[in-house]
Structures are given as structure tokens and as C-alpha cells.
PDB file of C-alpha atoms in Angstrom:
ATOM      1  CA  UNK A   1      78.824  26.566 -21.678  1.00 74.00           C
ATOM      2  CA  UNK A   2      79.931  29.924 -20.094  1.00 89.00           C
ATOM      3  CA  UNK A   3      79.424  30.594 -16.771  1.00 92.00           C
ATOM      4  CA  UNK A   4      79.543  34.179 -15.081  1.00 96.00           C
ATOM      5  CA  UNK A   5      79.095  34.333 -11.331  1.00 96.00           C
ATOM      6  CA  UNK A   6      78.979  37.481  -9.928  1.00 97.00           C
ATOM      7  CA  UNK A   7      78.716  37.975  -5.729  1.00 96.00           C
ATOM      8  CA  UNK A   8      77.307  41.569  -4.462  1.00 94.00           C
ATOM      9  CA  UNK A   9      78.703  42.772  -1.406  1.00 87.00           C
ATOM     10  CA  UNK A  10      81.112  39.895  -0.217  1.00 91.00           C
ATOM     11  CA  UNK A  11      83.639  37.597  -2.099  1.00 93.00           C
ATOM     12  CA  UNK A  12      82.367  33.748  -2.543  1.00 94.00           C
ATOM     13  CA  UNK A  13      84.598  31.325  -1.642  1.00 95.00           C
ATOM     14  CA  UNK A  14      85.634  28.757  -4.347  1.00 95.00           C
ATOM     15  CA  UNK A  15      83.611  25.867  -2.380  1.00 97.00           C
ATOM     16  CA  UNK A  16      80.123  27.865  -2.984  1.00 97.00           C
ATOM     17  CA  UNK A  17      81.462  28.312  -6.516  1.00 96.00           C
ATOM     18  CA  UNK A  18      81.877  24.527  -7.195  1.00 96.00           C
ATOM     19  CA  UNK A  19      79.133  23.830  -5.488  1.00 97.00           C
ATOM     20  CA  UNK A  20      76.768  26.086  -7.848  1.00 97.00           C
ATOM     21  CA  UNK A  21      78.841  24.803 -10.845  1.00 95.00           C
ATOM     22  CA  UNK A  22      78.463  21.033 -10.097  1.00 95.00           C
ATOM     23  CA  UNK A  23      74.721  21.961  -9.421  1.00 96.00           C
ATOM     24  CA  UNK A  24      73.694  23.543 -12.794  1.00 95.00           C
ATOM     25  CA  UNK A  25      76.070  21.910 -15.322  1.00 93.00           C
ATOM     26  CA  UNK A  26      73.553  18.920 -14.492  1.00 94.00           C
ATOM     27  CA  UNK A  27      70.892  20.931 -15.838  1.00 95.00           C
ATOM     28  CA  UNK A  28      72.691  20.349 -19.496  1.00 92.00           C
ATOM     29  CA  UNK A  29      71.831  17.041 -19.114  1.00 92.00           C
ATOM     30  CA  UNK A  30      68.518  17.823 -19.514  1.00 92.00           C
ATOM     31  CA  UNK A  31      69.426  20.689 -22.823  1.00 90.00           C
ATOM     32  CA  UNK A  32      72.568  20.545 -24.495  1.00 89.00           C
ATOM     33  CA  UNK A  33      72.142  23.691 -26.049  1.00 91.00           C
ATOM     34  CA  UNK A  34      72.723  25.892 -23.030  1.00 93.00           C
ATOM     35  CA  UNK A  35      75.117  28.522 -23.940  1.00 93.00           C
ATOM     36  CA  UNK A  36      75.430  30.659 -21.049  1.00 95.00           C
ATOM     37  CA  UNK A  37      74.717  31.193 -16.968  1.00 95.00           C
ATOM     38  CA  UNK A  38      74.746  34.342 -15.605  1.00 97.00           C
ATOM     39  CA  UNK A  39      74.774  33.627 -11.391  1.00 98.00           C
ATOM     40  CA  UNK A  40      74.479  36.734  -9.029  1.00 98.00           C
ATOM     41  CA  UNK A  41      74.705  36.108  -5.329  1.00 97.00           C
ATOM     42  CA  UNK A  42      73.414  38.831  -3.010  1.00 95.00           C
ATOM     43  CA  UNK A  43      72.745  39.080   0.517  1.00 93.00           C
ATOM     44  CA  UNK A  44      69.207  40.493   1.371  1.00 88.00           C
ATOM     45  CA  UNK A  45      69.624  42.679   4.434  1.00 82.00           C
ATOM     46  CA  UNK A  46      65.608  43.556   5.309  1.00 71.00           C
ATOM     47  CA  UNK A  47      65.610  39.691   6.098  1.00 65.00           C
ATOM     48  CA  UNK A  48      66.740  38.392   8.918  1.00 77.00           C
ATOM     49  CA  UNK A  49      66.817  34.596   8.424  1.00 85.00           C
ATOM     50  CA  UNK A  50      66.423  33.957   5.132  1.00 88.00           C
ATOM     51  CA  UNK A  51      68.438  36.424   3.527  1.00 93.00           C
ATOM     52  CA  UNK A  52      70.406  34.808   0.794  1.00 95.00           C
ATOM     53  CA  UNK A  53      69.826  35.164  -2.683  1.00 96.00           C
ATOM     54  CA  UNK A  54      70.356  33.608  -5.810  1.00 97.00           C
ATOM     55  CA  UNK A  55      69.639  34.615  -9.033  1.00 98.00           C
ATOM     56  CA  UNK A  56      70.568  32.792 -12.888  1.00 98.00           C
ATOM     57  CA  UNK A  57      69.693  33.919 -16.137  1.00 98.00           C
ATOM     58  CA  UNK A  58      70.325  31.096 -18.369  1.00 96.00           C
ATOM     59  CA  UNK A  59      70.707  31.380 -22.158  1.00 95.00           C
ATOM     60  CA  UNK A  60      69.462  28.615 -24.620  1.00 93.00           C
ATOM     61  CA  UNK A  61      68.474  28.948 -28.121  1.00 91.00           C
ATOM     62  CA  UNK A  62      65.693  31.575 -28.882  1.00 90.00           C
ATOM     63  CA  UNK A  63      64.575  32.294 -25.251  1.00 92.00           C
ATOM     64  CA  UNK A  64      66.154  33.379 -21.757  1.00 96.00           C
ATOM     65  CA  UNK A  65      65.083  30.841 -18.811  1.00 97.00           C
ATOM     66  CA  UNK A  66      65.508  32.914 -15.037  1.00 98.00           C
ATOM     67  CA  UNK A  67      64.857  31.959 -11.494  1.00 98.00           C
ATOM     68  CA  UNK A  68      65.604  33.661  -8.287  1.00 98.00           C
ATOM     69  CA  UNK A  69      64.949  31.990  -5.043  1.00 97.00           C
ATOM     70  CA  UNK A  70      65.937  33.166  -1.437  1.00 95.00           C
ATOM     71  CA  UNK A  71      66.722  30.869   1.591  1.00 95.00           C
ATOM     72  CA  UNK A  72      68.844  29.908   4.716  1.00 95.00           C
ATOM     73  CA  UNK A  73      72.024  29.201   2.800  1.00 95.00           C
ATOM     74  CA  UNK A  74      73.641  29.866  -0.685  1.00 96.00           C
ATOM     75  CA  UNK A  75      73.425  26.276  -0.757  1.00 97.00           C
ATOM     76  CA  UNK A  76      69.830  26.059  -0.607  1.00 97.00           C
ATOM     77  CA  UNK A  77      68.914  28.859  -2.540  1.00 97.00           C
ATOM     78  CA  UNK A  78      71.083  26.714  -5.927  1.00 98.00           C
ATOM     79  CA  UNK A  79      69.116  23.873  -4.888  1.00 98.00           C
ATOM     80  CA  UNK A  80      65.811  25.616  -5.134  1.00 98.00           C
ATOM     81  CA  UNK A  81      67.091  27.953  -8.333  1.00 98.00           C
ATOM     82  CA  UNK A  82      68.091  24.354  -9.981  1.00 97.00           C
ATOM     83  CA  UNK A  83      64.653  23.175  -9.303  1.00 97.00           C
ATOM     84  CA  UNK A  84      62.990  26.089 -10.849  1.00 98.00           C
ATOM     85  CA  UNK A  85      65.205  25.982 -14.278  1.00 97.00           C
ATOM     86  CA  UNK A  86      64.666  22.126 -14.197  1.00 97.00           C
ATOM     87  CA  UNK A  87      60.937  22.947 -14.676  1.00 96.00           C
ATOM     88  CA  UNK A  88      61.774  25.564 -16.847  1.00 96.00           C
ATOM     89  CA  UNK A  89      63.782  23.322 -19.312  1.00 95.00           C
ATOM     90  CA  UNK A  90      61.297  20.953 -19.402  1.00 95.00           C
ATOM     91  CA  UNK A  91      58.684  23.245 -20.812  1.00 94.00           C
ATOM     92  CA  UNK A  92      61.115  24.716 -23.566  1.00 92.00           C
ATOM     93  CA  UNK A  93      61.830  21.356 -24.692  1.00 89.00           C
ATOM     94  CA  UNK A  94      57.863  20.770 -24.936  1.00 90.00           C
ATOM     95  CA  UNK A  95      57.156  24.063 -26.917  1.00 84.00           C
ATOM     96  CA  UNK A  96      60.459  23.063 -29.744  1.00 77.00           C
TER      97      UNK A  96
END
């Protein structure tokens, strides 16, 4: 699995890095197959509150899997981005 991370207009510390790591290599429990994550942070500045962003672009055999979600926190946002590809797994595994 390869892993680019890419952060727009501010460096991520190595904690959030980790953190999104740890939180999608337990989506290849779910598909073995994944060969790639592309991650790109940004910071939204129209929104106030919830203004960070995460986006991933995950490459698995024959298709391209994406979610973006925007929340509080980085932290959140992975969460939400993990559920999203979790779903998104599950129905590529049902159309193979």
C-alpha cells in the first residue's frame, strides 16, 4: 500500500499523519487489494467552524473509490472519510 498525503496551505504535524494512517490502513482489512491512498488536507476558509477538509482517492483493482468530508477537526473529517470508503468497499466487493 502507498500512501501520499499532501496538506494545502499549512504543514501537518506527524500526530495527524499517524492518526490518518492508523485510520485507513484498517480499511485493508476489509480489501487487500488496495494499492494506493492519495490524502489531501485543506483548510476551507468561507467556513467558519467547520472548515477542515479531507479528501482520499483510493486505488483498488479496476475502479477509483473517493470521499471528501468536512468537519470541526482533521480528526473528524478521517473518521467520517473512513466511514464513507468503508461503505464504498463494501459495494466493490459486492459488484466482483
Amino acid at each position: 500500500m502507498n500512501m501520499k498525503m499532501q496538506s494545502v496551505g499549512f504543514k501537518a504535524d506527524s500526530k495527524l499523519e499517524a492518526f490518518i494512517n492508523q485510520k485507513l490502513k484498517k480499511l485493508e482489512k476489509l480489501e487487500n487489494s488496495i494499492t494506493t491512498y492519495d490524502v489531501i488536507l485543506n483548510v476551507d476558509k468561507a467556513s467558519n467552524k467547520e472548515n477542515k477538509v479531507v479528501e482520499v482517492k483510493m486505488q483498488v483493482p479496476g475502479s477509483e473509490l473517493f470521499a471528501k468530508k468536512q468537519s470541526k477537526t482533521f480528526e473528524e473529517a478521517t473518521d467520517l472519510v473512513a466511514d464513507a470508503l468503508r461503505s464504498q468497499i463494501l459495494k466493490y466487493k459486492e459488484k466482483r
